[in-house]
Each structure stands twice: as C-alpha cells, then as structure tokens.
Short mmCIF file of C-alpha atoms in Angstrom, two decimals:
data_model
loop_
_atom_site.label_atom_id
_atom_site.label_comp_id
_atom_site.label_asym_id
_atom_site.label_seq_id
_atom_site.Cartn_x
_atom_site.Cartn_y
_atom_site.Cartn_z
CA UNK J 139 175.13 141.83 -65.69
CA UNK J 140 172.02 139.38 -66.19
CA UNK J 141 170.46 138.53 -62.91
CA UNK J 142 167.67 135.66 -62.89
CA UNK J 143 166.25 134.32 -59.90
CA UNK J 144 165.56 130.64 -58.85
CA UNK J 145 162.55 129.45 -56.30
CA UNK J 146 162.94 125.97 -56.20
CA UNK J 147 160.49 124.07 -53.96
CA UNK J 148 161.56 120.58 -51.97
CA UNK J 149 159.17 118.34 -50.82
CA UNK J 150 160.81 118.32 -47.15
CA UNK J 151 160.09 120.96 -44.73
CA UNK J 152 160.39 119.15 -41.06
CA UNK J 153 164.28 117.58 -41.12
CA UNK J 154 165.90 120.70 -41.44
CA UNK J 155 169.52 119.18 -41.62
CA UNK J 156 168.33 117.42 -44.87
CA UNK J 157 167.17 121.10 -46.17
CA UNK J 158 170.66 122.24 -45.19
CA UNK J 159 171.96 119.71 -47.16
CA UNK J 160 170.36 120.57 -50.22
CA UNK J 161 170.63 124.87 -49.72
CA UNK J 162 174.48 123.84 -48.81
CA UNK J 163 174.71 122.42 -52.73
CA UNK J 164 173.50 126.08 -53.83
CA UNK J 165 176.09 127.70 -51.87
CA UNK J 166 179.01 125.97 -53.03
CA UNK J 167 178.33 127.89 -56.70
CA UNK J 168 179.97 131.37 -56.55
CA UNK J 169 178.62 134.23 -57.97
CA UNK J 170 175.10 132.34 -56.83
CA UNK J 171 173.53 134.36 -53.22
CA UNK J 172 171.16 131.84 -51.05
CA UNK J 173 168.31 134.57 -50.24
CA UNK J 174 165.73 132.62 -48.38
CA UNK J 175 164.73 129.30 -46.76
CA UNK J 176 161.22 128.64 -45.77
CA UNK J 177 160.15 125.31 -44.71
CA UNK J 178 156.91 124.59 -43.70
CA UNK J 179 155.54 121.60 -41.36
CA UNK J 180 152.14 120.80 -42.32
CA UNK J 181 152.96 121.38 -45.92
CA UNK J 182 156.15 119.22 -45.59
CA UNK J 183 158.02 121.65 -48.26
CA UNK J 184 160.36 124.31 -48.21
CA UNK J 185 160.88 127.19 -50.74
CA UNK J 186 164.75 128.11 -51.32
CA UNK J 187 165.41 131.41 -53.43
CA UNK J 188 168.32 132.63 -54.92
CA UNK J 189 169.76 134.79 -57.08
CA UNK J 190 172.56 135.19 -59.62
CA UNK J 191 173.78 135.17 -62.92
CA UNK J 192 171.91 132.70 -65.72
CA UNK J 193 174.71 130.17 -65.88
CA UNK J 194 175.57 129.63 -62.15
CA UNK J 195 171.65 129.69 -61.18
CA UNK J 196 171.47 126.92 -63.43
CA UNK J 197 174.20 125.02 -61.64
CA UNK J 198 173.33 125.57 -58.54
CA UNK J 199 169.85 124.29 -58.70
CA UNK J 200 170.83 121.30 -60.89
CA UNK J 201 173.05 120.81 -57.71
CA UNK J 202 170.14 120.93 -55.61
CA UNK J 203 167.49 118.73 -57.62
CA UNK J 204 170.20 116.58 -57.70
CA UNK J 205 170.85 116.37 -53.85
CA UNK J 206 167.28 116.50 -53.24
CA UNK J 207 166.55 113.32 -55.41
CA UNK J 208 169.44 111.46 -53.50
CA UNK J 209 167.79 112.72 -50.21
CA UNK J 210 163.93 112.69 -50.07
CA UNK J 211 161.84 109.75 -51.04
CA UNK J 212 158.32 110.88 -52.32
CA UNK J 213 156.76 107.44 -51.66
CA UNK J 214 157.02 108.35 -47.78
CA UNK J 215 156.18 112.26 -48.39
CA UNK J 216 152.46 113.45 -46.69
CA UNK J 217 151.69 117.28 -46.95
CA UNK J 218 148.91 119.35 -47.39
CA UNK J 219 150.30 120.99 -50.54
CA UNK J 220 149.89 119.62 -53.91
CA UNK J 221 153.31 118.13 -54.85
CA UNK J 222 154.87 115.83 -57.54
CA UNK J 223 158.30 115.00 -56.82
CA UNK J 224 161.56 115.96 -54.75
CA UNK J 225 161.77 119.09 -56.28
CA UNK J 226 158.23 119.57 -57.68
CA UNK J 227 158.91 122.96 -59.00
CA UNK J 228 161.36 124.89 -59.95
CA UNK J 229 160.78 128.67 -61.68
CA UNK J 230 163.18 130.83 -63.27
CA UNK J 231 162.48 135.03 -62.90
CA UNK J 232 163.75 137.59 -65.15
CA UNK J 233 165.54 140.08 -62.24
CA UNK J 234 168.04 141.96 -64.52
CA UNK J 235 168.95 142.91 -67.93
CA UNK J 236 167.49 139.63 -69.19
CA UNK J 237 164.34 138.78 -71.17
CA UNK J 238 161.94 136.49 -69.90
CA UNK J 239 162.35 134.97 -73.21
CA UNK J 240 165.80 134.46 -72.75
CA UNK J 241 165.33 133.45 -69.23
CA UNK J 242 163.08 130.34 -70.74
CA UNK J 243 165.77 129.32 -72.83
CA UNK J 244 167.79 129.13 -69.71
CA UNK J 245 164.74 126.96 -67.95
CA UNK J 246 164.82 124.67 -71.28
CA UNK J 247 168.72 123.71 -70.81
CA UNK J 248 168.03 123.07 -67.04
CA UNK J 249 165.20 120.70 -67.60
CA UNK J 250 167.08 119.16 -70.61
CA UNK J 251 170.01 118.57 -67.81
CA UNK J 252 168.25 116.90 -65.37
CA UNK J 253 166.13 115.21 -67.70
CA UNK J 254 169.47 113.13 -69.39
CA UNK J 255 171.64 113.18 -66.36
CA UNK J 256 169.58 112.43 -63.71
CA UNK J 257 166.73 110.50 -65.39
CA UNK J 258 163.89 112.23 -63.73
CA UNK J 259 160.76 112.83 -65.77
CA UNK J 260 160.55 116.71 -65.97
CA UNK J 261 158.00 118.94 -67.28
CA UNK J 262 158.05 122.45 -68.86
CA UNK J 263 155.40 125.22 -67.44
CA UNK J 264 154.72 128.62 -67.81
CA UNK J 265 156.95 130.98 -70.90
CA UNK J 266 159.33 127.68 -71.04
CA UNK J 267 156.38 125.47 -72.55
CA UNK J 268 155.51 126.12 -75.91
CA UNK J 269 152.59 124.02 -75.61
CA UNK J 270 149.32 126.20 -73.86
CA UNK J 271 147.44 122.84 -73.35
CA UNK J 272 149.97 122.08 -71.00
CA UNK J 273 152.16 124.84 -69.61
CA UNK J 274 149.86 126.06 -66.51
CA UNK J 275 151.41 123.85 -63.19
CA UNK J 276 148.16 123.09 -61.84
CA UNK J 277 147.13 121.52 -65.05
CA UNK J 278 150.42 119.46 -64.84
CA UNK J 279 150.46 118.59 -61.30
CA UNK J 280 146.50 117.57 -61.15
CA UNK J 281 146.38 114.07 -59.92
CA UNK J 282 149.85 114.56 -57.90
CA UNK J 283 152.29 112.35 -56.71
CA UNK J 284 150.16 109.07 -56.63
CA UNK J 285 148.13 109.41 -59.93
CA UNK J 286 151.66 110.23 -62.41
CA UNK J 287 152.42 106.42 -62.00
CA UNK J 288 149.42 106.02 -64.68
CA UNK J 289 149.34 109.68 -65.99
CA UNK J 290 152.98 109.72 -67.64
CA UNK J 291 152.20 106.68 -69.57
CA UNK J 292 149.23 108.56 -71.33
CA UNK J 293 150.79 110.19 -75.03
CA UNK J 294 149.74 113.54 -73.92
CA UNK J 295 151.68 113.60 -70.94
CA UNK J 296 154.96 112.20 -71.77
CA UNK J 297 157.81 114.42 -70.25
CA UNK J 298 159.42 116.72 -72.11
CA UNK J 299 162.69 115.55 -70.65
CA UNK J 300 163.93 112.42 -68.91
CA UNK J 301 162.12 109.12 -69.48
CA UNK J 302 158.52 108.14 -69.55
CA UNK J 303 158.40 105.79 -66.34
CA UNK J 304 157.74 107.39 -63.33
CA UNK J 305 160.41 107.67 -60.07
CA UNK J 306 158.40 106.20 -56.95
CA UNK J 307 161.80 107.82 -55.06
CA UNK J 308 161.89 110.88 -56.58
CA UNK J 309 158.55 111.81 -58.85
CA UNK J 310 158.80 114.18 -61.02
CA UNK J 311 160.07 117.86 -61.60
CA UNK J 312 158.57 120.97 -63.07
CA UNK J 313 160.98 123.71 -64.50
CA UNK J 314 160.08 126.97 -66.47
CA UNK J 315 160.29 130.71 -66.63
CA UNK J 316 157.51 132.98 -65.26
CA UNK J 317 157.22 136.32 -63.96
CA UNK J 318 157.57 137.45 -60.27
CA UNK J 319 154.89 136.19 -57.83
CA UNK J 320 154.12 136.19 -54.13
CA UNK J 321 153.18 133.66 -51.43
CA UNK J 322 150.51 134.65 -49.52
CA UNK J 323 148.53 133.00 -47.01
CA UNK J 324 145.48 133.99 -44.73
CA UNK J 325 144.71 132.47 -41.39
CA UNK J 326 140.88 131.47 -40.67
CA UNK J 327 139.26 131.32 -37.47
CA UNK J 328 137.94 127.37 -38.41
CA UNK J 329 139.46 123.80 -38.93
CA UNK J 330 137.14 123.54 -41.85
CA UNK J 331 139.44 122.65 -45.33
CA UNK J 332 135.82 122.92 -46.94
CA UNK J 333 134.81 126.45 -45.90
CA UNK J 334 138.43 127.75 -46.32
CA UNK J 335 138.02 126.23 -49.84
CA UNK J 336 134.55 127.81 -50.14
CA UNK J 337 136.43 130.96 -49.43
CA UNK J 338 139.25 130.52 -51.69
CA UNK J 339 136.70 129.25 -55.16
CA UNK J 340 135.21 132.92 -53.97
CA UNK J 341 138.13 135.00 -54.50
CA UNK J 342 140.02 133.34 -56.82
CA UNK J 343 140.35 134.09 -60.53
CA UNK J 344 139.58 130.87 -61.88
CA UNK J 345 136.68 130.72 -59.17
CA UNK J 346 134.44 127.52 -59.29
CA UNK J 347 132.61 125.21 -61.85
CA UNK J 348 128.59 125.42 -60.88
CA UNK J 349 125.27 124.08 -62.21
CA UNK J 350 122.42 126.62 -63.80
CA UNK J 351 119.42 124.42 -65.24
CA UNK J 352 121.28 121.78 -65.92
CA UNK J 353 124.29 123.50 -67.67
CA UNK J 354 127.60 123.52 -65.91
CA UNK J 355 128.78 126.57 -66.11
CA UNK J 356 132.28 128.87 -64.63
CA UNK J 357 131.74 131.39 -61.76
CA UNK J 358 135.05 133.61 -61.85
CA UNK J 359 136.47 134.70 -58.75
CA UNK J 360 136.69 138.52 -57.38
CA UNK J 361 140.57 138.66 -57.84
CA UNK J 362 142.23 138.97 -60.94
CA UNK J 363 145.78 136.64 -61.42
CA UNK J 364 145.29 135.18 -58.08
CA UNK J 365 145.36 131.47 -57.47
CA UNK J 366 143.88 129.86 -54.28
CA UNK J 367 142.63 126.60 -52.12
CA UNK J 368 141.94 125.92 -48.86
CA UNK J 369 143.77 123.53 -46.37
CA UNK J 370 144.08 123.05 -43.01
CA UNK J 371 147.34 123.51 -41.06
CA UNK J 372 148.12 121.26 -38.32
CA UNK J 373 151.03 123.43 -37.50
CA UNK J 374 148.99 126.37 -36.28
CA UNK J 375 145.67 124.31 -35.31
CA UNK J 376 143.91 126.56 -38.26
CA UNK J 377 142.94 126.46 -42.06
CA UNK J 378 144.19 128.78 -44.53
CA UNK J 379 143.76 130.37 -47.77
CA UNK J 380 146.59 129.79 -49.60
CA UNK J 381 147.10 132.00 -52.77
CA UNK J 382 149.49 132.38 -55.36
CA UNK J 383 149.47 136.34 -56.78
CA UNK J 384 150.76 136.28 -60.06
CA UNK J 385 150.54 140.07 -60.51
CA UNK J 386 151.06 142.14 -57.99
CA UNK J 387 150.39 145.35 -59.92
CA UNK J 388 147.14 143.96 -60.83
CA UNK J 389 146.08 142.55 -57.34
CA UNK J 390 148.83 143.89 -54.25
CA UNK J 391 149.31 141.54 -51.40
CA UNK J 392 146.74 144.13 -49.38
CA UNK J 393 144.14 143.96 -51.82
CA UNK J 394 143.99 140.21 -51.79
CA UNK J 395 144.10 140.26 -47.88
CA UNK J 396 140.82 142.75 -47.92
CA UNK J 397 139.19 140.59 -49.86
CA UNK J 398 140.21 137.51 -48.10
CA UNK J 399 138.60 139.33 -45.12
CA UNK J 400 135.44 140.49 -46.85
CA UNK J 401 134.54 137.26 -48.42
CA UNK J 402 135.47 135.54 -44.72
CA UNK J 403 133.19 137.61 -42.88
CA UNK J 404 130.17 136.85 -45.48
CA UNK J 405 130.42 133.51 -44.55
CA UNK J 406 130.80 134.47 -40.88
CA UNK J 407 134.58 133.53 -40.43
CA UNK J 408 137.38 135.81 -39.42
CA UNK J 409 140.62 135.99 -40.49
CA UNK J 410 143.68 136.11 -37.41
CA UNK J 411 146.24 136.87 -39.31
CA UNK J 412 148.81 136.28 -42.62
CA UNK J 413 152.03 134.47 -43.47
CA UNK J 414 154.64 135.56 -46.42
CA UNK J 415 155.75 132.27 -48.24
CA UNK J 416 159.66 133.25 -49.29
CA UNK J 417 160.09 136.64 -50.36
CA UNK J 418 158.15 139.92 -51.49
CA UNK J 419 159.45 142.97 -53.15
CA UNK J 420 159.85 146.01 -50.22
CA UNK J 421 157.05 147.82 -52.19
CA UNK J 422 154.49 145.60 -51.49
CA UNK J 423 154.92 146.39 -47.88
CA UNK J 424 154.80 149.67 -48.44
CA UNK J 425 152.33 150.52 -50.63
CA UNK J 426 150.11 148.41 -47.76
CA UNK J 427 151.38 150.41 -45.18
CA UNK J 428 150.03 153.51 -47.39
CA UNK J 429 146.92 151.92 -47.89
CA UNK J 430 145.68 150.93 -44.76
CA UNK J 431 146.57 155.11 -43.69
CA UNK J 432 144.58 155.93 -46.72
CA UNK J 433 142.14 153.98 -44.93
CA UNK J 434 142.07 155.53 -41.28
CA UNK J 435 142.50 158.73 -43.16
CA UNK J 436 145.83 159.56 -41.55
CA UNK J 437 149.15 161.07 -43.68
CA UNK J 438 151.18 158.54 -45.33
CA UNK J 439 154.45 160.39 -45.02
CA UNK J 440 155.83 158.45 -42.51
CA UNK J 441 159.11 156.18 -42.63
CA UNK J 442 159.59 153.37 -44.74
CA UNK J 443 160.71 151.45 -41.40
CA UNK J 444 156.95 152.61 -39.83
CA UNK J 445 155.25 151.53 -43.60
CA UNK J 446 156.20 148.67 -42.87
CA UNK J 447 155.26 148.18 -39.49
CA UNK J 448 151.92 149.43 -40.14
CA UNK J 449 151.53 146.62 -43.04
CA UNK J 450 152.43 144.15 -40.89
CA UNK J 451 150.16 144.76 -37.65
CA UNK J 452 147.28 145.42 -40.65
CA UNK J 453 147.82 142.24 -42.15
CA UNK J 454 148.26 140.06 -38.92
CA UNK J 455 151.79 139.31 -40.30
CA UNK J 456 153.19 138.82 -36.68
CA UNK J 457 150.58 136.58 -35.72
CA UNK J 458 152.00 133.47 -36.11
#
C-alpha cells in the first residue's frame, strides 16, 4: 500500500470549534487517519497531519481547503507567522512505497483541483514546481498576505492554478511535495523579536546578507538545512527561534537545540525551554536521549520510555 502524508496549515489557531470544523472534513474520508492538531495563539495557525493512501489524502485535504476558505477570512487574520491565505500551505510526504516523484504528481492534481473548483490562486513549491526560481515557500510567500494583492498581477508570479486576482477572503494556497521535516522551536529568556532574529540569521543555513567594504556579501549560518526567524510570542510572554529542519539526518532536533543554546549564550541570552510543532519521528527523541548520556558520560542502554524522558527534560520540552 502507498502511504503519503498531508500537513496542511490553517491560518486559525484561537476558535478551536472552527479548527474542528475543518479536521471534521478530513475525517469524514475513510481510509484517511487525523494524526495531529496543533493550533497555536500568537501565531493564529494550526498544523493538521494526516496520513493515508494518495487518493483519499487528496480528498480529504481538498475537503479541508475547501472548508477552511468558507470559514476563515484572511483580511481579519493577525499572527506572528508568515502566512498567505486560509490554507497557506499544504505539503505532501512520501511515507510508503511511493516516490517522492510520484507523490508530486499527486500535489500537481490537488493544486490543479482547487485551483478550477474553488478559484483560489495556488502555487506549486518544493519537488511539485518544476520551476527553481520559484519553488522554495519563502521565496513565494515573501511579501505575505497584504503585498499578493499587487504581487500576483506581476507575469512572474501568476499562479500556477486558479486565477490571477487575488482572494481578500481567502488569499492564496501553496501545495507541493517535499521530504519529511520537523517543527522546532526554542524559548529565549527576552521579548526582543530583534535579538531572537539575531540569533536565528546566526544559526541558520541561509544566515544573513552583510556589508564588507562596500560589497554586500552572504554570511551562512552554522546549521546545515535548517530554516529560522525570530518572533515574539504573546502566548508565553517570550520570543522564540522558530526553525524549520529539513533534514534531520543532517542536523537532529538536539543538534539544532545545542546550537540554539550556544549561539544564545554568546549573545548573553538563555534558552528556557522547546516546543515540537506537529509531529517528529520516535527516533529523534531517542537518539537525543542518547546524546545528551553521551554527554554526562553515562550508559545509553536504558528504555526507550526513559530516552525519551531524558530528551525531553534536556530539551526543556515540558516547559511550556
């Protein structure tokens, strides 16, 4: 059997019968499983993942972009994360016996489905969009919700689906096909967006643009496949480091926390803890809980249940 998964984000994370509304769309599809539901306050946006075979995925989530459109209306939407629409995103994974270049074909007859039935603008990212000058999200999304009104009448941005005028109710969608990544955020001991931001150009891989004699010129980040900013969450009266790890063989959820913490404390901040956006593979938990025993230089054959444990105290998990 072909197993894909589906992470589609809603800009609406406070009204959580509205939410319900919208998950209750992807459990009416059998053969589709509802994994997770994470809404978040300050961001206003929740993150829904779920799992099944190719063809019902697709339903389901057609379902729920088309719900959500009905439901939220993005000229009223404030949030701290960068958003585009009533569904601003929404990735297919490979998870089983599938290619991810099959699974992109899959993201292609999605987009092409909301695009002519629902007439919302949508985009193609990641293995779904043929076109590099255009397939990374940030690169789509820059300008957001409030600069698209002019930005989709520009040639080089018309959608690849669904017409050229923006929705003030609903925006605009992104769909595509990428590989597995994690969530990650890291709680700072400051209200300051800037210095968390300072923090986040330091680790991540794209890093930060910066002027040598005159010459503008890239300074990568420390981390490898990681994508980061800073914001400030009312929520929890702290800012944040909120990164995207698009490889977690290359950089693990504790790597990326170290670091975090290393960078922090060279600009005299400390971290107080972590938060898991959605889902993470089991091994990520325990391969931290190995590491940070590595690190006290005690035996790692212990219990997957007390891996895990010791990952989460380590990484401030429970803090929130």
């Amino acid at each position: 059997m072909q197993l894909i998964e589906c992470v589609p984000n809603f800009s609406e994370g406070n009204d959580l019968y509205l939410i319900k509304q919208i998950t209750d769309e992807i459990e009416k599809v059998d053969g589709v499983r509802l994994l997770n539901v994470d809404p978040g306050k300050a961001t206003n946006r929740t993150v829904v993942t779920m799992v099944g075979e190719p063809a019902k995925v697709i339903v389901a989530a057609f379902n729920a972009i088309k719900k959500a459109g009905e439901l939220i209306d993005m000229s009223k939407h404030k949030g701290e994360h960068p958003r585009m629409g009533a569904t601003d995103v929404c990735p297919l994974i490979p998870i089983a016996n599938i290619s991810m270049e099959e699974t992109a074909i899959f993201a292609e007859q999605l987009a092409k489905r909301v695009g002519e039935e629902l007439s919302i603008p949508v985009y193609l990212y990641e293995a779904a969009q043929p076109d590099t000058t255009r397939n990374n999200l940030s690169v789509i999304r820059a300008g957001e919700y409030e600069g698209f009104f002019k930005k989709i009448k520009e040639p080089q941005w018309r959608p690849d689906f669904g017409p050229a005028t923006f929705d003030a109710k609903r925006g605009g969608t992104v769909i595509g096909a990428r590989d597995f990544l994690v969530a990650y955020n890291v709680n700072l001991n400051t209200t300051s967006t800037r210095r968390a931001n300072a923090i986040a150009f330091d680790v991540r891989e794209a890093g930060r643009n910066i002027e040598e004699n005159g010459v503008k010129i890239n300074q990568p980040g420390t981390l490898k496949s990681v994508k980061a900013i800073g914001w400030y969450i009312e929520e929890y009266g702290v800012a944040q480091i909120s990164m995207n790890l698009t490889n977690i063989n290359t950089v693990p959820v504790h790597t990326a926390f170290d670091e975090v913490c290393k960078k922090a404390d060279a600009r005299g901040i400390r971290v107080t803890g972590s938060e898991l956006v959605g889902l993470v593979p089991l091994k990520s938990l325990t391969d931290a809980g190995k590491y940070f025993l590595q690190k006290q230089q005690r035996s790692t054959g212990v219990s997957e249940k007390e891996l895990i444990k010791i990952a989460v105290k380590s990484m401030g998990l429970d803090e929130l």
